[in-house]
Amino acid sequence: MFGFGLPELCIVAVILLVVAGPSKLPQFGQALGSSIRGFKKALNSDDAVKIEEKKEV
């Protein structure tokens, strides 16, 4: 998937751990999960925006 293997993901996780610290990682995971959930919900939603042209009389 996108050329990311296990070594690359481990490197990214270590960099995130060093930059953010262990106390912020659960917050990042929660934000990422809710973002992905919202995106999937928007893709599967049947709520289409209807745009109607205004006809001049």
JSON list of C-alpha atoms in Angstrom, two decimals:
[
{"chain": "A", "resi": 1, "resn": "MET", "atom": "CA", "xyz": [0.00, 0.00, 0.00]},
{"chain": "A", "resi": 2, "resn": "PHE", "atom": "CA", "xyz": [1.67, 3.18, -1.23]},
{"chain": "A", "resi": 3, "resn": "GLY", "atom": "CA", "xyz": [5.09, 1.52, -0.95]},
{"chain": "A", "resi": 4, "resn": "PHE", "atom": "CA", "xyz": [5.01, 1.54, 2.86]},
{"chain": "A", "resi": 5, "resn": "GLY", "atom": "CA", "xyz": [6.27, -1.63, 4.47]},
{"chain": "A", "resi": 6, "resn": "LEU", "atom": "CA", "xyz": [6.76, -2.58, 8.07]},
{"chain": "A", "resi": 7, "resn": "PRO", "atom": "CA", "xyz": [10.19, -0.90, 8.39]},
{"chain": "A", "resi": 8, "resn": "GLU", "atom": "CA", "xyz": [8.88, 2.42, 7.09]},
{"chain": "A", "resi": 9, "resn": "LEU", "atom": "CA", "xyz": [5.88, 2.34, 9.41]},
{"chain": "A", "resi": 10, "resn": "CYS", "atom": "CA", "xyz": [8.15, 1.59, 12.37]},
{"chain": "A", "resi": 11, "resn": "ILE", "atom": "CA", "xyz": [10.38, 4.54, 11.50]},
{"chain": "A", "resi": 12, "resn": "VAL", "atom": "CA", "xyz": [7.36, 6.85, 11.27]},
{"chain": "A", "resi": 13, "resn": "ALA", "atom": "CA", "xyz": [6.08, 5.55, 14.63]},
{"chain": "A", "resi": 14, "resn": "VAL", "atom": "CA", "xyz": [9.44, 6.18, 16.30]},
{"chain": "A", "resi": 15, "resn": "ILE", "atom": "CA", "xyz": [9.65, 9.71, 14.87]},
{"chain": "A", "resi": 16, "resn": "LEU", "atom": "CA", "xyz": [6.11, 10.41, 16.08]},
{"chain": "A", "resi": 17, "resn": "LEU", "atom": "CA", "xyz": [6.99, 9.08, 19.51]},
{"chain": "A", "resi": 18, "resn": "VAL", "atom": "CA", "xyz": [10.08, 11.31, 19.74]},
{"chain": "A", "resi": 19, "resn": "VAL", "atom": "CA", "xyz": [8.35, 14.45, 18.45]},
{"chain": "A", "resi": 20, "resn": "ALA", "atom": "CA", "xyz": [5.01, 14.18, 20.23]},
{"chain": "A", "resi": 21, "resn": "GLY", "atom": "CA", "xyz": [5.86, 12.15, 23.29]},
{"chain": "A", "resi": 22, "resn": "PRO", "atom": "CA", "xyz": [4.06, 9.11, 24.62]},
{"chain": "A", "resi": 23, "resn": "SER", "atom": "CA", "xyz": [1.27, 11.10, 26.28]},
{"chain": "A", "resi": 24, "resn": "LYS", "atom": "CA", "xyz": [0.05, 12.62, 22.99]},
{"chain": "A", "resi": 25, "resn": "LEU", "atom": "CA", "xyz": [0.00, 9.45, 20.88]},
{"chain": "A", "resi": 26, "resn": "PRO", "atom": "CA", "xyz": [-3.47, 8.28, 22.01]},
{"chain": "A", "resi": 27, "resn": "GLN", "atom": "CA", "xyz": [-4.88, 11.69, 21.09]},
{"chain": "A", "resi": 28, "resn": "PHE", "atom": "CA", "xyz": [-3.32, 11.46, 17.62]},
{"chain": "A", "resi": 29, "resn": "GLY", "atom": "CA", "xyz": [-4.75, 7.97, 17.17]},
{"chain": "A", "resi": 30, "resn": "GLN", "atom": "CA", "xyz": [-8.20, 9.09, 18.26]},
{"chain": "A", "resi": 31, "resn": "ALA", "atom": "CA", "xyz": [-8.14, 12.09, 15.91]},
{"chain": "A", "resi": 32, "resn": "LEU", "atom": "CA", "xyz": [-6.96, 9.96, 13.00]},
{"chain": "A", "resi": 33, "resn": "GLY", "atom": "CA", "xyz": [-9.62, 7.32, 13.68]},
{"chain": "A", "resi": 34, "resn": "SER", "atom": "CA", "xyz": [-12.44, 9.85, 13.89]},
{"chain": "A", "resi": 35, "resn": "SER", "atom": "CA", "xyz": [-11.22, 11.52, 10.69]},
{"chain": "A", "resi": 36, "resn": "ILE", "atom": "CA", "xyz": [-11.18, 8.24, 8.80]},
{"chain": "A", "resi": 37, "resn": "ARG", "atom": "CA", "xyz": [-14.59, 7.31, 10.23]},
{"chain": "A", "resi": 38, "resn": "GLY", "atom": "CA", "xyz": [-16.07, 10.64, 9.15]},
{"chain": "A", "resi": 39, "resn": "PHE", "atom": "CA", "xyz": [-14.58, 10.31, 5.67]},
{"chain": "A", "resi": 40, "resn": "LYS", "atom": "CA", "xyz": [-16.02, 6.82, 5.22]},
{"chain": "A", "resi": 41, "resn": "LYS", "atom": "CA", "xyz": [-19.40, 8.01, 6.50]},
{"chain": "A", "resi": 42, "resn": "ALA", "atom": "CA", "xyz": [-19.38, 10.88, 4.00]},
{"chain": "A", "resi": 43, "resn": "LEU", "atom": "CA", "xyz": [-18.51, 8.54, 1.13]},
{"chain": "A", "resi": 44, "resn": "ASN", "atom": "CA", "xyz": [-21.34, 6.13, 1.98]},
{"chain": "A", "resi": 45, "resn": "SER", "atom": "CA", "xyz": [-23.89, 8.84, 2.65]},
{"chain": "A", "resi": 46, "resn": "ASP", "atom": "CA", "xyz": [-26.87, 9.28, 0.36]},
{"chain": "A", "resi": 47, "resn": "ASP", "atom": "CA", "xyz": [-27.16, 12.95, 1.25]},
{"chain": "A", "resi": 48, "resn": "ALA", "atom": "CA", "xyz": [-26.62, 14.62, -2.08]},
{"chain": "A", "resi": 49, "resn": "VAL", "atom": "CA", "xyz": [-26.62, 18.34, -2.43]},
{"chain": "A", "resi": 50, "resn": "LYS", "atom": "CA", "xyz": [-29.20, 19.40, -4.98]},
{"chain": "A", "resi": 51, "resn": "ILE", "atom": "CA", "xyz": [-28.35, 22.42, -7.03]},
{"chain": "A", "resi": 52, "resn": "GLU", "atom": "CA", "xyz": [-31.14, 23.93, -9.01]},
{"chain": "A", "resi": 53, "resn": "GLU", "atom": "CA", "xyz": [-30.74, 26.56, -11.66]},
{"chain": "A", "resi": 54, "resn": "LYS", "atom": "CA", "xyz": [-32.71, 29.70, -11.17]},
{"chain": "A", "resi": 55, "resn": "LYS", "atom": "CA", "xyz": [-34.72, 30.44, -14.31]},
{"chain": "A", "resi": 56, "resn": "GLU", "atom": "CA", "xyz": [-35.24, 34.03, -15.24]},
{"chain": "A", "resi": 57, "resn": "VAL", "atom": "CA", "xyz": [-38.77, 34.98, -16.13]}
]
